Every structure is written in C-alpha cells, then in structure tokens.
Short mmCIF file of C-alpha atoms in Angstrom, two decimals:
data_model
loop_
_atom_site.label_atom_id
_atom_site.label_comp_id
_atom_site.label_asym_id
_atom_site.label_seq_id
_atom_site.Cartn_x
_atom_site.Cartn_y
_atom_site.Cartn_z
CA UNK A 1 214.47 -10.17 -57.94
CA UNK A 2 213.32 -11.62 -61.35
CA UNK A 3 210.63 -14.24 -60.98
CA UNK A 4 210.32 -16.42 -64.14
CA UNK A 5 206.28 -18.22 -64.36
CA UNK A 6 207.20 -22.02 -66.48
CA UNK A 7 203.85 -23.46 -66.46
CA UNK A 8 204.09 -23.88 -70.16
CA UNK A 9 207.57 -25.58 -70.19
CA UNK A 10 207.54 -27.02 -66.71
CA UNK A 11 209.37 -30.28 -67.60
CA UNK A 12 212.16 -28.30 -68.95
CA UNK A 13 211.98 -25.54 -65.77
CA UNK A 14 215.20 -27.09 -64.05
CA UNK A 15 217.19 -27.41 -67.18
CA UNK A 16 216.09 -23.51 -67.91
CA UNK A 17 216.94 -22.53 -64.53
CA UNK A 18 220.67 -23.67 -64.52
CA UNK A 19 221.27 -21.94 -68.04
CA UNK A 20 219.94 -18.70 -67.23
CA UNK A 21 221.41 -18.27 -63.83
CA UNK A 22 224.36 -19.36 -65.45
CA UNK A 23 224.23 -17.07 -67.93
CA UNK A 24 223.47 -13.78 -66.31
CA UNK A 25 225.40 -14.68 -63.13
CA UNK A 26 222.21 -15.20 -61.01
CA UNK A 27 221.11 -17.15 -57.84
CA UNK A 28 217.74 -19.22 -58.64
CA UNK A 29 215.64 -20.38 -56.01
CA UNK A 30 212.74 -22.85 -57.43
CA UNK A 31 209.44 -22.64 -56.50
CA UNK A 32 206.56 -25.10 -58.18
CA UNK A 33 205.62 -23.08 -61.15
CA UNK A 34 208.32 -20.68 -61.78
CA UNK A 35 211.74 -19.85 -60.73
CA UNK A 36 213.20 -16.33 -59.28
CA UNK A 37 216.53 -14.93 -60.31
CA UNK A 38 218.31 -12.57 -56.92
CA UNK A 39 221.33 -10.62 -57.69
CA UNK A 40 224.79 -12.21 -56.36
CA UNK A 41 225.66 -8.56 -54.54
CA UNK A 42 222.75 -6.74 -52.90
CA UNK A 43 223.28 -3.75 -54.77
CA UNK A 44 223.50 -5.37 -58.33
CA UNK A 45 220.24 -5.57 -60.34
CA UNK A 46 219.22 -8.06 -62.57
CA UNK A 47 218.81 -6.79 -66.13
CA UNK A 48 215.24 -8.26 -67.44
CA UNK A 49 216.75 -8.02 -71.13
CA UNK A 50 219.60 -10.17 -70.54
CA UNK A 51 217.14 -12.40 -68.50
CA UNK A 52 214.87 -12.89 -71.30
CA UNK A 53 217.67 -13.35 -74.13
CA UNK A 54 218.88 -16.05 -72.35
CA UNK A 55 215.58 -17.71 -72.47
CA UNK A 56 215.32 -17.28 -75.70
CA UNK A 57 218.74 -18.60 -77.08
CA UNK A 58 217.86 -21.86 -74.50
CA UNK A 59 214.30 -22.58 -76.39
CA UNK A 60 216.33 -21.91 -79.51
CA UNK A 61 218.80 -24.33 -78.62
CA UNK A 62 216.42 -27.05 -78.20
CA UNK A 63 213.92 -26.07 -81.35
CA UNK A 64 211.08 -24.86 -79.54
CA UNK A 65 211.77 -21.14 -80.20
CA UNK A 66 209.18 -20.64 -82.60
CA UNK A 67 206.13 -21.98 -79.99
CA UNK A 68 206.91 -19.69 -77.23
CA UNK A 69 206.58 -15.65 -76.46
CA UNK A 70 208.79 -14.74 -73.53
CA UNK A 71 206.56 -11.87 -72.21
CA UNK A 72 208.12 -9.75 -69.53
CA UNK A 73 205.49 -7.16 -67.24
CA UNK A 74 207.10 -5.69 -64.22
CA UNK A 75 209.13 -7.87 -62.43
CA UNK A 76 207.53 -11.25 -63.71
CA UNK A 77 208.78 -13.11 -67.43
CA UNK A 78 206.22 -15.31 -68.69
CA UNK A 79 206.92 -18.17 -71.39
CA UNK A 80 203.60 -18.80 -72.82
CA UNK A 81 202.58 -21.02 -75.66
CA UNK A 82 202.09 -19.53 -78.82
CA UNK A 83 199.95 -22.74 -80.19
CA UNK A 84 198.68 -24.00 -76.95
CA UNK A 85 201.83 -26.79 -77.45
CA UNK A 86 203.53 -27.91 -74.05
CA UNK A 87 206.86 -29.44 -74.44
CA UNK A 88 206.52 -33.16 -73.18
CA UNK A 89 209.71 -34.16 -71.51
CA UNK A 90 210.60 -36.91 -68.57
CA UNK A 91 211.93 -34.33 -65.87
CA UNK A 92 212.61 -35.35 -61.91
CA UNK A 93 210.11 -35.22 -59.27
CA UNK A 94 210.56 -31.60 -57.72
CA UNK A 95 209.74 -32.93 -55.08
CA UNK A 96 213.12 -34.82 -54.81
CA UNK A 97 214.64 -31.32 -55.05
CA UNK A 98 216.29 -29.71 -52.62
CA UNK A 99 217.25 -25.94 -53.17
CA UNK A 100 219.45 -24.02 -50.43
CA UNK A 101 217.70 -20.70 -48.91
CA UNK A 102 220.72 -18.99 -48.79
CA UNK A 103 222.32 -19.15 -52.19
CA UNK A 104 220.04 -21.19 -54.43
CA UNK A 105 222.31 -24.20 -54.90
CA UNK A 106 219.79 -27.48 -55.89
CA UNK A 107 220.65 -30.88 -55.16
CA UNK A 108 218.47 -34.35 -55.67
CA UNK A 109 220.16 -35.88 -53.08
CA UNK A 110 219.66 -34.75 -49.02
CA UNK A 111 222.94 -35.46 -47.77
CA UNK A 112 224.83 -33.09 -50.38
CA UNK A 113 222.17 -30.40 -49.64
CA UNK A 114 222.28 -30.89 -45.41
CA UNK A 115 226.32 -30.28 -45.90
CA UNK A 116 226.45 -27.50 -48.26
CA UNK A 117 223.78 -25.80 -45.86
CA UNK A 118 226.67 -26.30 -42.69
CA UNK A 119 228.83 -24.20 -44.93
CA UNK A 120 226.62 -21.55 -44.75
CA UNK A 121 227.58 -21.92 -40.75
CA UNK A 122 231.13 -21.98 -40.50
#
C-alpha cells in the first residue's frame, strides 16, 4: 500500500486520485489529506516509480509541473511546493464523498454508494 500526502494540491486530490489509480491499475481509498493506492491482487505490489510518473505527467498536464517535487520516502509520496504556491481550485466538499471500504469506488451521491456496497454481498 502506497499512501500519497496532497496537502499542497488538495483541491486537485480527487482529480489526482482517479488518474493515478487509473493509470497504474490501483484501488484508492481517500482519506482527508492524502490518498492510498492497494494492489488489485494481494500478491501484486505497487511499483512507487510508476506511482510517481503518473503524478508527474498529471501536474504536467495541467501546467503546474514546474511548482511541485514529488518526493517519495518509504512507503509515503509527498507533492510539496517548490515556491510555497498552492493550486487554488473549486473542488467538492469531501465531505459529500463517499468511498467504498472494499474496493475504493467514490461516489457524491449515497444511494449509488449504499448499492454498489450490496454488491459486495451477493
């Protein structure tokens, strides 16, 4: 497990999460400051290098490559401001969030979340 510490690009932590999941073939489970990456399979392991690229190529994508280090020590990545610059964005309340236990899935809206949690049931 891969935790990933966002304090210095919180508004864009949900946005970051879905790419990089998506693009190491992660599940994400958000927590207030930071997001953790768990291997699909139990035996897999995450690769921290392909963690970090992808964090890298999403900053680039949106311009803000040059004002962040993506700092990895141990099990923890940390994007920190170069500059002391925060990236100022209108995100969603996480606390209108809801993120399944099981596999990670996140939903705004409580009825999607209570059913795809049932499926975990069947």
């Amino acid at each position: 497990m891969i935790t990933v510490d966002c304090r210095d690009v919180e508004s864009i932590k949900n946005e970051l999460l879905v790419y990089v999941a998506d693009q190491i073939g992660a599940i994400p489970a958000l927590k207030i400051h930071e997001f953790m990456l768990s291997p699909i399979e139990e035996e897999d392991v995450i690769d921290k290098s392909e963690v970090i690229r992808a964090i890298k190529e999403f900053l680039d994508s949106i311009g803000e490559a040059r004002n962040f280090a993506v700092i990895s020590k141990e099990q923890v990545i940390l994007i920190k401001s170069i500059y002391g610059k925060t990236i100022e964005r209108k995100s969603r309340p996480t606390a209108s969030m809801f993120s399944c236990t099981h596999c990670g899935f996140v939903t705004q809206y409580e009825v999607e979340y209570n059913n795809h949690v049932k499926i975990h049931y069947l």
